[in-house]
Tab-separated table of C-alpha atoms in Angstrom:
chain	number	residue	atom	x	y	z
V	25	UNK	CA	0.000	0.000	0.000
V	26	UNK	CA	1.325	3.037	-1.275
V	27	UNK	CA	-0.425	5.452	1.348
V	28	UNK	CA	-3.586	7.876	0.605
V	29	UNK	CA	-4.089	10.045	-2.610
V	30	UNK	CA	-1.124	8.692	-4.749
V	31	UNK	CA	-3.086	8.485	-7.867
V	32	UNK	CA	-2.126	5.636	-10.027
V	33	UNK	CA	-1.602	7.398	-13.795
V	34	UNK	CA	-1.523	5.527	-17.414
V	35	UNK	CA	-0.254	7.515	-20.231
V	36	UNK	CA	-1.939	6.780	-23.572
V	37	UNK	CA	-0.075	7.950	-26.586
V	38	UNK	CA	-1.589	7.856	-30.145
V	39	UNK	CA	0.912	6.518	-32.576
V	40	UNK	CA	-1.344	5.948	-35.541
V	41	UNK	CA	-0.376	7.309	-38.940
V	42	UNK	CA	-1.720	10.826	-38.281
V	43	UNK	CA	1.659	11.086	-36.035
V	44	UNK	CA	3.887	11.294	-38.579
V	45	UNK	CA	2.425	14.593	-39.781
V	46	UNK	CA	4.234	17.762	-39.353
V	47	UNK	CA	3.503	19.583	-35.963
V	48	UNK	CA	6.235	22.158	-36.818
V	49	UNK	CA	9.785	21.607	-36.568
V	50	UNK	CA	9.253	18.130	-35.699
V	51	UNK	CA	6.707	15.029	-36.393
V	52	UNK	CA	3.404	15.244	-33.986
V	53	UNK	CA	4.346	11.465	-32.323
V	54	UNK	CA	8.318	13.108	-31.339
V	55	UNK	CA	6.379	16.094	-30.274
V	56	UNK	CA	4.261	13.415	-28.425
V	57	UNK	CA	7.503	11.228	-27.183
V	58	UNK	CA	8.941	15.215	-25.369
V	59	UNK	CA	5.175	15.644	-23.607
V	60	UNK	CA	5.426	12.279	-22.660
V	61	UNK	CA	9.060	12.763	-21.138
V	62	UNK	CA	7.764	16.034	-19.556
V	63	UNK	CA	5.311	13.689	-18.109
V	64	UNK	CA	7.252	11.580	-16.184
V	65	UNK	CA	9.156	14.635	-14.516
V	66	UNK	CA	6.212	15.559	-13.071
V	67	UNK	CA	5.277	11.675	-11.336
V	68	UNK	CA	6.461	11.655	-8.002
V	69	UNK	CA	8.061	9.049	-5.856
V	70	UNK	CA	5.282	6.376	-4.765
V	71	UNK	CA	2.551	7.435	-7.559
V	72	UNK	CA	1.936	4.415	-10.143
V	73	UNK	CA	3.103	5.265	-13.405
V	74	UNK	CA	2.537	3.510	-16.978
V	75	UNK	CA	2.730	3.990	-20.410
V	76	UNK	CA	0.861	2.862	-22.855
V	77	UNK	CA	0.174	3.671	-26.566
V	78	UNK	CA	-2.364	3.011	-29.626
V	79	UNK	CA	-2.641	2.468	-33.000
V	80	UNK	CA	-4.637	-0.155	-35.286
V	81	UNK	CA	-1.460	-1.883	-36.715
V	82	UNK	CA	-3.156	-5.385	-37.625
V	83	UNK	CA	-1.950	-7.169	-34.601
V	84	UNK	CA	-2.123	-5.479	-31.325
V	85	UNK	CA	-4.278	-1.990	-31.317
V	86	UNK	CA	-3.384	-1.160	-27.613
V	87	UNK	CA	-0.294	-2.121	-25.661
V	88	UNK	CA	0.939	-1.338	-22.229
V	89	UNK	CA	4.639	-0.524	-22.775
V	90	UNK	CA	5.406	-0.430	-19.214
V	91	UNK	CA	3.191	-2.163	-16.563
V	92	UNK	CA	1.631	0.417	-13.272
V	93	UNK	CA	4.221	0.173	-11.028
V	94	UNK	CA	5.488	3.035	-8.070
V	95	UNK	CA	7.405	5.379	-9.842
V	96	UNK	CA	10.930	5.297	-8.364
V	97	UNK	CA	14.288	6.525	-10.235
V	98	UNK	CA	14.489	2.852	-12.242
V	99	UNK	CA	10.712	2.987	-13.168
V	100	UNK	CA	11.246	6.609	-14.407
V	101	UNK	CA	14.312	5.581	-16.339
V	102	UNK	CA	12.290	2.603	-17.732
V	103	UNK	CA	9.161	5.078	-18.953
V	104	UNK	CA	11.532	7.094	-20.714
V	105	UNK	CA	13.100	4.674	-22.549
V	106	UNK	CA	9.642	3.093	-23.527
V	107	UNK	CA	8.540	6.556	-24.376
V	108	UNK	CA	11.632	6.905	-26.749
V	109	UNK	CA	10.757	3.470	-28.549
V	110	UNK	CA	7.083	3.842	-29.283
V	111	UNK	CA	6.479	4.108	-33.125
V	112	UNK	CA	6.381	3.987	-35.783
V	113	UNK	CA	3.336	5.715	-36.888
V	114	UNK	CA	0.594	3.547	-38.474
V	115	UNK	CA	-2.994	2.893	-38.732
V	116	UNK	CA	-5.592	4.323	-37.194
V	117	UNK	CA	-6.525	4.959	-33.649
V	118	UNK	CA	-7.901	2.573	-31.426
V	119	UNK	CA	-9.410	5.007	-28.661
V	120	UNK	CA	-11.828	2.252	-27.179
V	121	UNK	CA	-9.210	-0.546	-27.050
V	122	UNK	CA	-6.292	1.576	-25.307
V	123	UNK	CA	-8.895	3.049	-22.614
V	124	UNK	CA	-10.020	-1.140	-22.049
V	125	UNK	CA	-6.687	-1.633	-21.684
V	126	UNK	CA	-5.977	0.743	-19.464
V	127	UNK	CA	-9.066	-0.261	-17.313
V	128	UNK	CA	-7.419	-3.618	-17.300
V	129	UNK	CA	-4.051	-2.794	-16.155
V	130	UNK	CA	-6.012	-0.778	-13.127
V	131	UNK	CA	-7.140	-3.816	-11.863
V	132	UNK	CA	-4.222	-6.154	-12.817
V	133	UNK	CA	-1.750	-3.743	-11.138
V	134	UNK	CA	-3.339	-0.682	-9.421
V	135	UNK	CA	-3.081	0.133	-5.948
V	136	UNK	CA	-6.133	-0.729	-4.291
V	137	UNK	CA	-7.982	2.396	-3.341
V	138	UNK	CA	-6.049	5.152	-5.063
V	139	UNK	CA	-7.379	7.448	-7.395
V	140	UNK	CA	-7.402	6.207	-11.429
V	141	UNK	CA	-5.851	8.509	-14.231
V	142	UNK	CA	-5.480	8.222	-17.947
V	143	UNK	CA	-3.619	11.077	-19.623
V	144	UNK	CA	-4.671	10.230	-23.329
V	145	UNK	CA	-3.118	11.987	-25.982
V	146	UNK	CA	-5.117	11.542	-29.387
V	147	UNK	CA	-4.642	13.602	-32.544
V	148	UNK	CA	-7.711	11.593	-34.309
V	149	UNK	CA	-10.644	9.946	-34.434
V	150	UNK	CA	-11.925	6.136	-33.401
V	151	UNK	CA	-10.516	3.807	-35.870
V	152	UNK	CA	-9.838	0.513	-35.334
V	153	UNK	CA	-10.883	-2.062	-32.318
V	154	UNK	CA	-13.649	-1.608	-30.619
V	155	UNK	CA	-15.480	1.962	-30.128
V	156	UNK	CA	-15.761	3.276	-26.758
V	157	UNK	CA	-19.443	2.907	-26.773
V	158	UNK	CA	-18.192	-0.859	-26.502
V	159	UNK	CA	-15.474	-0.636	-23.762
V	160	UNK	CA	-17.753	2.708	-21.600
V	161	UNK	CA	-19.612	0.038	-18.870
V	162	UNK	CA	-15.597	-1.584	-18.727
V	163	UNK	CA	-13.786	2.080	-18.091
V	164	UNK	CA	-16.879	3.792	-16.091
V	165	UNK	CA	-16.431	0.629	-13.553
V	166	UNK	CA	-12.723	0.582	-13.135
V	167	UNK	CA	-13.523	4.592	-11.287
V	168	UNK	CA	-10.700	5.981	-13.845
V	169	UNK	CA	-10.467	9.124	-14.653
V	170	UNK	CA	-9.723	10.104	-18.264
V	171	UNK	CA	-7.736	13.328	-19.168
V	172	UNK	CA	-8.360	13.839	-22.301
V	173	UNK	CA	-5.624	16.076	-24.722
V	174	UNK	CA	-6.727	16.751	-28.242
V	175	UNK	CA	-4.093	17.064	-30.388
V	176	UNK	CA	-4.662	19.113	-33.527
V	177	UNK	CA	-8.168	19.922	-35.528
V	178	UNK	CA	-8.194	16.132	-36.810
V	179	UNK	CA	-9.188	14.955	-33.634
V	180	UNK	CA	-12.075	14.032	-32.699
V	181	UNK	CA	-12.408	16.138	-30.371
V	182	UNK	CA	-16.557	15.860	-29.707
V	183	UNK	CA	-14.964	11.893	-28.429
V	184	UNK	CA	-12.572	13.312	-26.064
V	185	UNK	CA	-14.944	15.674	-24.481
V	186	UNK	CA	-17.595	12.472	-24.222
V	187	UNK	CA	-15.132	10.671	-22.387
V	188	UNK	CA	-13.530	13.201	-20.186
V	189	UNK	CA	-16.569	14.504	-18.782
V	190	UNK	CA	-18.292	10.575	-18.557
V	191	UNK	CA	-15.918	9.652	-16.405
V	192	UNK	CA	-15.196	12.888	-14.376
V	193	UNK	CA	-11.953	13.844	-15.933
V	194	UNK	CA	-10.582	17.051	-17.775
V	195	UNK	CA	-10.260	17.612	-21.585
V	196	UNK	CA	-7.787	20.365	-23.137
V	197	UNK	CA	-7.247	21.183	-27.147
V	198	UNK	CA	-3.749	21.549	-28.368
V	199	UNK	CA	-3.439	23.151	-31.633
V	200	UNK	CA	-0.915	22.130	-34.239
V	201	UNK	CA	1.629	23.556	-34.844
V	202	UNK	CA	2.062	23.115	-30.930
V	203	UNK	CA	3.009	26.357	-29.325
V	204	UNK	CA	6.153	25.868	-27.015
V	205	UNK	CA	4.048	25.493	-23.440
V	206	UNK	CA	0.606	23.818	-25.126
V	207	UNK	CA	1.479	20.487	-24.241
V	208	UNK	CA	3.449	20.923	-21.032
V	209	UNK	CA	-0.152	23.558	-19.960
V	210	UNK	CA	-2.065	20.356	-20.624
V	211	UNK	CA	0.039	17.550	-18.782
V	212	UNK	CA	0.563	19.693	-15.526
V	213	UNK	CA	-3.385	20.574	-15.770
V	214	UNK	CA	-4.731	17.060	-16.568
């Protein structure tokens, strides 16, 4: 037992094909990969922390790249790396089947008790897997909490706003090109 109010967090990153677009000076999934870094700076000692990420690639559409676990120095280190291997952009995105997988790794390895997060990062719309009006009952009973970031106009962002506010989380828009503090506003408000 970790103690009270250490939420457990997943991160969800998109890494379908819409990723490899141009978000400025760099490719939206890289641009991803540094909010997703930024993200781990700001876990702290004791919280659970796991990464996951999405994209309908004809075998897997949802995979948890690191299992929840209490963040310590090695399970920062290991996020990082996992963060700097996700890719390469393909498919489409599979919104229901990362946020039943997320659901899943609650239960498998969440802290009894603690408060549920998933930061999701999408930049598109359902594709792929099964829609979240097929996983809602699954995520709505696991108590998590979805922050929801909506990464350029070609998400779907009507979805994000669904989920966020179904299951009592937050929901931000980050344009593209991404100004310099868009994404790191988001992650320390979600």
């Amino acid at each position: 037992f970790r103690g009270p109010r250490l939420p457990d967090q997943i991160l969800l990153l998109d890494r379908s094909s819409s990723t490899g677009q141009s978000a400025g000076t760099q490719s939206r999934l890289d641009t991803e990969r540094r909010a997703a870094s930024f993200w781990v700076s700001l876990l702290g000692t004791g919280i659970g922390g796991a990464i996951g990420s999405m994209a309908s690639d004809g075998d897997d559409d949802a995979a948890i790249e690191i299992p929840l676990d209490p963040v310590s120095d090695a399970q920062r280190t290991a996020l990082r790396v996992a963060i700097a291997a996700i890719g390469p952009p393909q498919g489409t995105t599979p919104l229901g089947d990362a946020l039943a997988l997320a659901a899943r790794e609650f239960a498998a390895n969440g802290a009894a008790e603690q408060e549920r997060h998933v930061v999701l990062l999408g930049g598109g719309g359902q594709g792929g897997g099964d829609a979240y009006a097929a996983v809602r009952t699954e995520l709505l009973d696991s108590g998590a909490r979805v922050h929801a970031i909506a990464l350029g106009e070609d998400a779907d962002q009507g979805l994000l706003q669904e989920i966020a506010f179904e299951t009592g989380g937050s929901y931000d828009f980050v344009p593209v090109p991404i100004p310099s503090q868009g994404f790191a506003n988001a992650l320390a408000d979600a």
